[in-house]
Amino acid sequence: QVQLMESGGGSVAAGGSLTLTCAASGFTYSTYCLGWFRQAAGKGREKVATIQGDGFASYVDSVKGRFTISKDNAKNTLYLQMNSLTPEDTAMYYCAAHSGGSYCYGGPTNFRHWGQGTQVTASS
């Protein structure tokens, strides 16, 4: 059974940093496209960052230069280092595994497995 579990969310002042962690079980982490998504109150789910099986990473423009996605295949763990947080980053953050394997394409509907989410709040 595939399971994803996020941790590391919290409340910080604007300009602060947080590191989100996603622990996975039930599948071979290294061969999947993995991603971080977020959903702010009243808005749709947004793709924040993805990392392919070969390690290639991609980011939404609003977080480029501030967020870093990484993974530890040996530990089956995905990370999102978030720096210089702003109130606009406030949202529930989810990790997800793609349904198509190693390459990342498409939006949320292309990701089959999801964690339960962790809340990130950045206040000014």
PDB file of N, CA and C in Angstrom, residues 56-107:
ATOM      1  N   PHE A  56      16.102  15.650 -12.187  1.00  0.00           N
ATOM      2  CA  PHE A  56      15.811  16.953 -12.794  1.00  0.00           C
ATOM      3  C   PHE A  56      14.655  17.609 -12.044  1.00  0.00           C
ATOM      4  N   ALA A  57      14.864  18.866 -11.632  1.00  0.00           N
ATOM      5  CA  ALA A  57      13.876  19.591 -10.837  1.00  0.00           C
ATOM      6  C   ALA A  57      13.261  20.733 -11.635  1.00  0.00           C
ATOM      7  N   SER A  58      12.016  21.021 -11.328  1.00  0.00           N
ATOM      8  CA  SER A  58      11.303  22.111 -11.976  1.00  0.00           C
ATOM      9  C   SER A  58      10.483  22.849 -10.932  1.00  0.00           C
ATOM     10  N   TYR A  59      10.335  24.176 -11.114  1.00  0.00           N
ATOM     11  CA  TYR A  59       9.654  25.013 -10.126  1.00  0.00           C
ATOM     12  C   TYR A  59       8.657  25.950 -10.795  1.00  0.00           C
ATOM     13  N   VAL A  60       7.612  26.287 -10.071  1.00  0.00           N
ATOM     14  CA  VAL A  60       6.737  27.364 -10.511  1.00  0.00           C
ATOM     15  C   VAL A  60       7.508  28.670 -10.367  1.00  0.00           C
ATOM     16  N   ASP A  61       7.242  29.636 -11.242  1.00  0.00           N
ATOM     17  CA  ASP A  61       8.039  30.864 -11.269  1.00  0.00           C
ATOM     18  C   ASP A  61       8.065  31.590  -9.928  1.00  0.00           C
ATOM     19  N   SER A  62       6.966  31.559  -9.203  1.00  0.00           N
ATOM     20  CA  SER A  62       6.866  32.346  -7.974  1.00  0.00           C
ATOM     21  C   SER A  62       7.787  31.855  -6.861  1.00  0.00           C
ATOM     22  N   VAL A  63       8.324  30.648  -6.972  1.00  0.00           N
ATOM     23  CA  VAL A  63       9.199  30.127  -5.912  1.00  0.00           C
ATOM     24  C   VAL A  63      10.641  29.927  -6.372  1.00  0.00           C
ATOM     25  N   LYS A  64      10.910  30.176  -7.638  1.00  0.00           N
ATOM     26  CA  LYS A  64      12.272  29.988  -8.153  1.00  0.00           C
ATOM     27  C   LYS A  64      13.249  30.859  -7.392  1.00  0.00           C
ATOM     28  N   GLY A  65      14.367  30.268  -7.003  1.00  0.00           N
ATOM     29  CA  GLY A  65      15.373  30.985  -6.242  1.00  0.00           C
ATOM     30  C   GLY A  65      15.133  31.002  -4.746  1.00  0.00           C
ATOM     31  N   ARG A  66      13.942  30.584  -4.317  1.00  0.00           N
ATOM     32  CA  ARG A  66      13.625  30.563  -2.877  1.00  0.00           C
ATOM     33  C   ARG A  66      13.406  29.143  -2.359  1.00  0.00           C
ATOM     34  N   PHE A  67      12.811  28.283  -3.169  1.00  0.00           N
ATOM     35  CA  PHE A  67      12.510  26.914  -2.759  1.00  0.00           C
ATOM     36  C   PHE A  67      13.443  25.938  -3.469  1.00  0.00           C
ATOM     37  N   THR A  68      13.765  24.842  -2.778  1.00  0.00           N
ATOM     38  CA  THR A  68      14.577  23.784  -3.370  1.00  0.00           C
ATOM     39  C   THR A  68      13.954  22.430  -3.058  1.00  0.00           C
ATOM     40  N   ILE A  69      13.677  21.662  -4.101  1.00  0.00           N
ATOM     41  CA  ILE A  69      13.166  20.307  -3.934  1.00  0.00           C
ATOM     42  C   ILE A  69      14.332  19.331  -4.037  1.00  0.00           C
ATOM     43  N   SER A  70      14.310  18.321  -3.184  1.00  0.00           N
ATOM     44  CA  SER A  70      15.365  17.312  -3.215  1.00  0.00           C
ATOM     45  C   SER A  70      14.796  16.000  -2.684  1.00  0.00           C
ATOM     46  N   LYS A  71      15.548  14.939  -2.873  1.00  0.00           N
ATOM     47  CA  LYS A  71      15.080  13.651  -2.375  1.00  0.00           C
ATOM     48  C   LYS A  71      16.261  12.799  -1.953  1.00  0.00           C
ATOM     49  N   ASP A  72      15.990  11.879  -1.060  1.00  0.00           N
ATOM     50  CA  ASP A  72      16.964  10.897  -0.609  1.00  0.00           C
ATOM     51  C   ASP A  72      16.370   9.536  -0.944  1.00  0.00           C
ATOM     52  N   ASN A  73      16.838   8.939  -2.030  1.00  0.00           N
ATOM     53  CA  ASN A  73      16.248   7.673  -2.466  1.00  0.00           C
ATOM     54  C   ASN A  73      16.449   6.558  -1.447  1.00  0.00           C
ATOM     55  N   ALA A  74      17.590   6.582  -0.767  1.00  0.00           N
ATOM     56  CA  ALA A  74      17.865   5.532   0.208  1.00  0.00           C
ATOM     57  C   ALA A  74      16.884   5.579   1.377  1.00  0.00           C
ATOM     58  N   LYS A  75      16.420   6.782   1.688  1.00  0.00           N
ATOM     59  CA  LYS A  75      15.487   6.952   2.809  1.00  0.00           C
ATOM     60  C   LYS A  75      14.040   7.066   2.351  1.00  0.00           C
ATOM     61  N   ASN A  76      13.813   7.009   1.029  1.00  0.00           N
ATOM     62  CA  ASN A  76      12.456   7.200   0.504  1.00  0.00           C
ATOM     63  C   ASN A  76      11.820   8.480   1.041  1.00  0.00           C
ATOM     64  N   THR A  77      12.589   9.553   1.001  1.00  0.00           N
ATOM     65  CA  THR A  77      12.137  10.816   1.578  1.00  0.00           C
ATOM     66  C   THR A  77      12.315  11.947   0.578  1.00  0.00           C
ATOM     67  N   LEU A  78      11.311  12.792   0.513  1.00  0.00           N
ATOM     68  CA  LEU A  78      11.296  13.976  -0.347  1.00  0.00           C
ATOM     69  C   LEU A  78      11.323  15.202   0.546  1.00  0.00           C
ATOM     70  N   TYR A  79      12.019  16.253   0.086  1.00  0.00           N
ATOM     71  CA  TYR A  79      12.145  17.475   0.872  1.00  0.00           C
ATOM     72  C   TYR A  79      11.744  18.694   0.049  1.00  0.00           C
ATOM     73  N   LEU A  80      11.337  19.730   0.759  1.00  0.00           N
ATOM     74  CA  LEU A  80      11.156  21.040   0.144  1.00  0.00           C
ATOM     75  C   LEU A  80      11.718  22.074   1.108  1.00  0.00           C
ATOM     76  N   GLN A  81      12.864  22.619   0.753  1.00  0.00           N
ATOM     77  CA  GLN A  81      13.465  23.697   1.542  1.00  0.00           C
ATOM     78  C   GLN A  81      12.855  25.007   1.055  1.00  0.00           C
ATOM     79  N   MET A  82      12.252  25.754   1.969  1.00  0.00           N
ATOM     80  CA  MET A  82      11.581  27.006   1.616  1.00  0.00           C
ATOM     81  C   MET A  82      12.222  28.156   2.363  1.00  0.00           C
ATOM     82  N   ASN A  83      12.776  29.098   1.620  1.00  0.00           N
ATOM     83  CA  ASN A  83      13.414  30.276   2.196  1.00  0.00           C
ATOM     84  C   ASN A  83      12.668  31.535   1.783  1.00  0.00           C
ATOM     85  N   SER A  84      12.913  32.604   2.507  1.00  0.00           N
ATOM     86  CA  SER A  84      12.307  33.903   2.182  1.00  0.00           C
ATOM     87  C   SER A  84      10.795  33.784   1.990  1.00  0.00           C
ATOM     88  N   LEU A  85      10.158  33.138   2.925  1.00  0.00           N
ATOM     89  CA  LEU A  85       8.716  32.923   2.823  1.00  0.00           C
ATOM     90  C   LEU A  85       7.958  34.247   2.896  1.00  0.00           C
ATOM     91  N   THR A  86       6.891  34.331   2.133  1.00  0.00           N
ATOM     92  CA  THR A  86       6.015  35.497   2.122  1.00  0.00           C
ATOM     93  C   THR A  86       4.593  35.055   2.469  1.00  0.00           C
ATOM     94  N   PRO A  87       3.731  35.993   2.827  1.00  0.00           N
ATOM     95  CA  PRO A  87       2.338  35.621   3.113  1.00  0.00           C
ATOM     96  C   PRO A  87       1.671  34.913   1.932  1.00  0.00           C
ATOM     97  N   GLU A  88       2.130  35.190   0.726  1.00  0.00           N
ATOM     98  CA  GLU A  88       1.554  34.543  -0.466  1.00  0.00           C
ATOM     99  C   GLU A  88       1.902  33.052  -0.535  1.00  0.00           C
ATOM    100  N   ASP A  89       2.853  32.603   0.250  1.00  0.00           N
ATOM    101  CA  ASP A  89       3.197  31.182   0.310  1.00  0.00           C
ATOM    102  C   ASP A  89       2.309  30.418   1.291  1.00  0.00           C
ATOM    103  N   THR A  90       1.490  31.118   2.031  1.00  0.00           N
ATOM    104  CA  THR A  90       0.614  30.469   3.007  1.00  0.00           C
ATOM    105  C   THR A  90      -0.367  29.536   2.303  1.00  0.00           C
ATOM    106  N   ALA A  91      -0.358  28.267   2.701  1.00  0.00           N
ATOM    107  CA  ALA A  91      -1.209  27.263   2.057  1.00  0.00           C
ATOM    108  C   ALA A  91      -1.017  25.930   2.756  1.00  0.00           C
ATOM    109  N   MET A  92      -1.871  24.980   2.400  1.00  0.00           N
ATOM    110  CA  MET A  92      -1.635  23.594   2.765  1.00  0.00           C
ATOM    111  C   MET A  92      -0.726  23.015   1.684  1.00  0.00           C
ATOM    112  N   TYR A  93       0.338  22.356   2.109  1.00  0.00           N
ATOM    113  CA  TYR A  93       1.305  21.782   1.180  1.00  0.00           C
ATOM    114  C   TYR A  93       1.173  20.266   1.182  1.00  0.00           C
ATOM    115  N   TYR A  94       1.175  19.706  -0.042  1.00  0.00           N
ATOM    116  CA  TYR A  94       1.019  18.263  -0.228  1.00  0.00           C
ATOM    117  C   TYR A  94       2.183  17.701  -1.036  1.00  0.00           C
ATOM    118  N   CYS A  95       2.638  16.512  -0.701  1.00  0.00           N
ATOM    119  CA  CYS A  95       3.544  15.796  -1.585  1.00  0.00           C
ATOM    120  C   CYS A  95       2.743  14.758  -2.362  1.00  0.00           C
ATOM    121  N   ALA A  96       3.256  14.410  -3.528  1.00  0.00           N
ATOM    122  CA  ALA A  96       2.523  13.504  -4.405  1.00  0.00           C
ATOM    123  C   ALA A  96       3.475  12.730  -5.296  1.00  0.00           C
ATOM    124  N   ALA A  97       3.041  11.558  -5.721  1.00  0.00           N
ATOM    125  CA  ALA A  97       3.798  10.724  -6.651  1.00  0.00           C
ATOM    126  C   ALA A  97       3.013  10.596  -7.951  1.00  0.00           C
ATOM    127  N   HIS A  98       3.732  10.757  -9.054  1.00  0.00           N
ATOM    128  CA  HIS A  98       3.102  10.760 -10.375  1.00  0.00           C
ATOM    129  C   HIS A  98       2.590   9.370 -10.742  1.00  0.00           C
ATOM    130  N   SER A  99       1.536   9.356 -11.534  1.00  0.00           N
ATOM    131  CA  SER A  99       0.977   8.067 -11.963  1.00  0.00           C
ATOM    132  C   SER A  99       1.713   7.474 -13.149  1.00  0.00           C
ATOM    133  N   GLY A 100       2.542   8.291 -13.830  1.00  0.00           N
ATOM    134  CA  GLY A 100       3.174   7.851 -15.054  1.00  0.00           C
ATOM    135  C   GLY A 100       4.621   7.416 -14.933  1.00  0.00           C
ATOM    136  N   GLY A 101       5.140   7.347 -13.724  1.00  0.00           N
ATOM    137  CA  GLY A 101       6.499   6.864 -13.569  1.00  0.00           C
ATOM    138  C   GLY A 101       7.509   7.973 -13.380  1.00  0.00           C
ATOM    139  N   SER A 102       8.644   7.861 -14.055  1.00  0.00           N
ATOM    140  CA  SER A 102       9.813   8.677 -13.767  1.00  0.00           C
ATOM    141  C   SER A 102       9.716  10.117 -14.257  1.00  0.00           C
ATOM    142  N   TYR A 103       8.985  10.367 -15.346  1.00  0.00           N
ATOM    143  CA  TYR A 103       8.973  11.697 -15.939  1.00  0.00           C
ATOM    144  C   TYR A 103       7.776  12.500 -15.453  1.00  0.00           C
ATOM    145  N   CYS A 104       8.047  13.795 -15.230  1.00  0.00           N
ATOM    146  CA  CYS A 104       7.013  14.674 -14.702  1.00  0.00           C
ATOM    147  C   CYS A 104       6.317  15.399 -15.846  1.00  0.00           C
ATOM    148  N   TYR A 105       5.026  15.305 -15.899  1.00  0.00           N
ATOM    149  CA  TYR A 105       4.247  16.057 -16.879  1.00  0.00           C
ATOM    150  C   TYR A 105       2.848  16.248 -16.322  1.00  0.00           C
ATOM    151  N   GLY A 106       2.195  17.291 -16.823  1.00  0.00           N
ATOM    152  CA  GLY A 106       0.817  17.533 -16.423  1.00  0.00           C
ATOM    153  C   GLY A 106       0.687  18.159 -15.052  1.00  0.00           C
ATOM    154  N   GLY A 107      -0.575  18.255 -14.624  1.00  0.00           N
ATOM    155  CA  GLY A 107      -0.893  18.891 -13.357  1.00  0.00           C
ATOM    156  C   GLY A 107      -1.316  17.893 -12.303  1.00  0.00           C
TER     157      GLY A 107
END
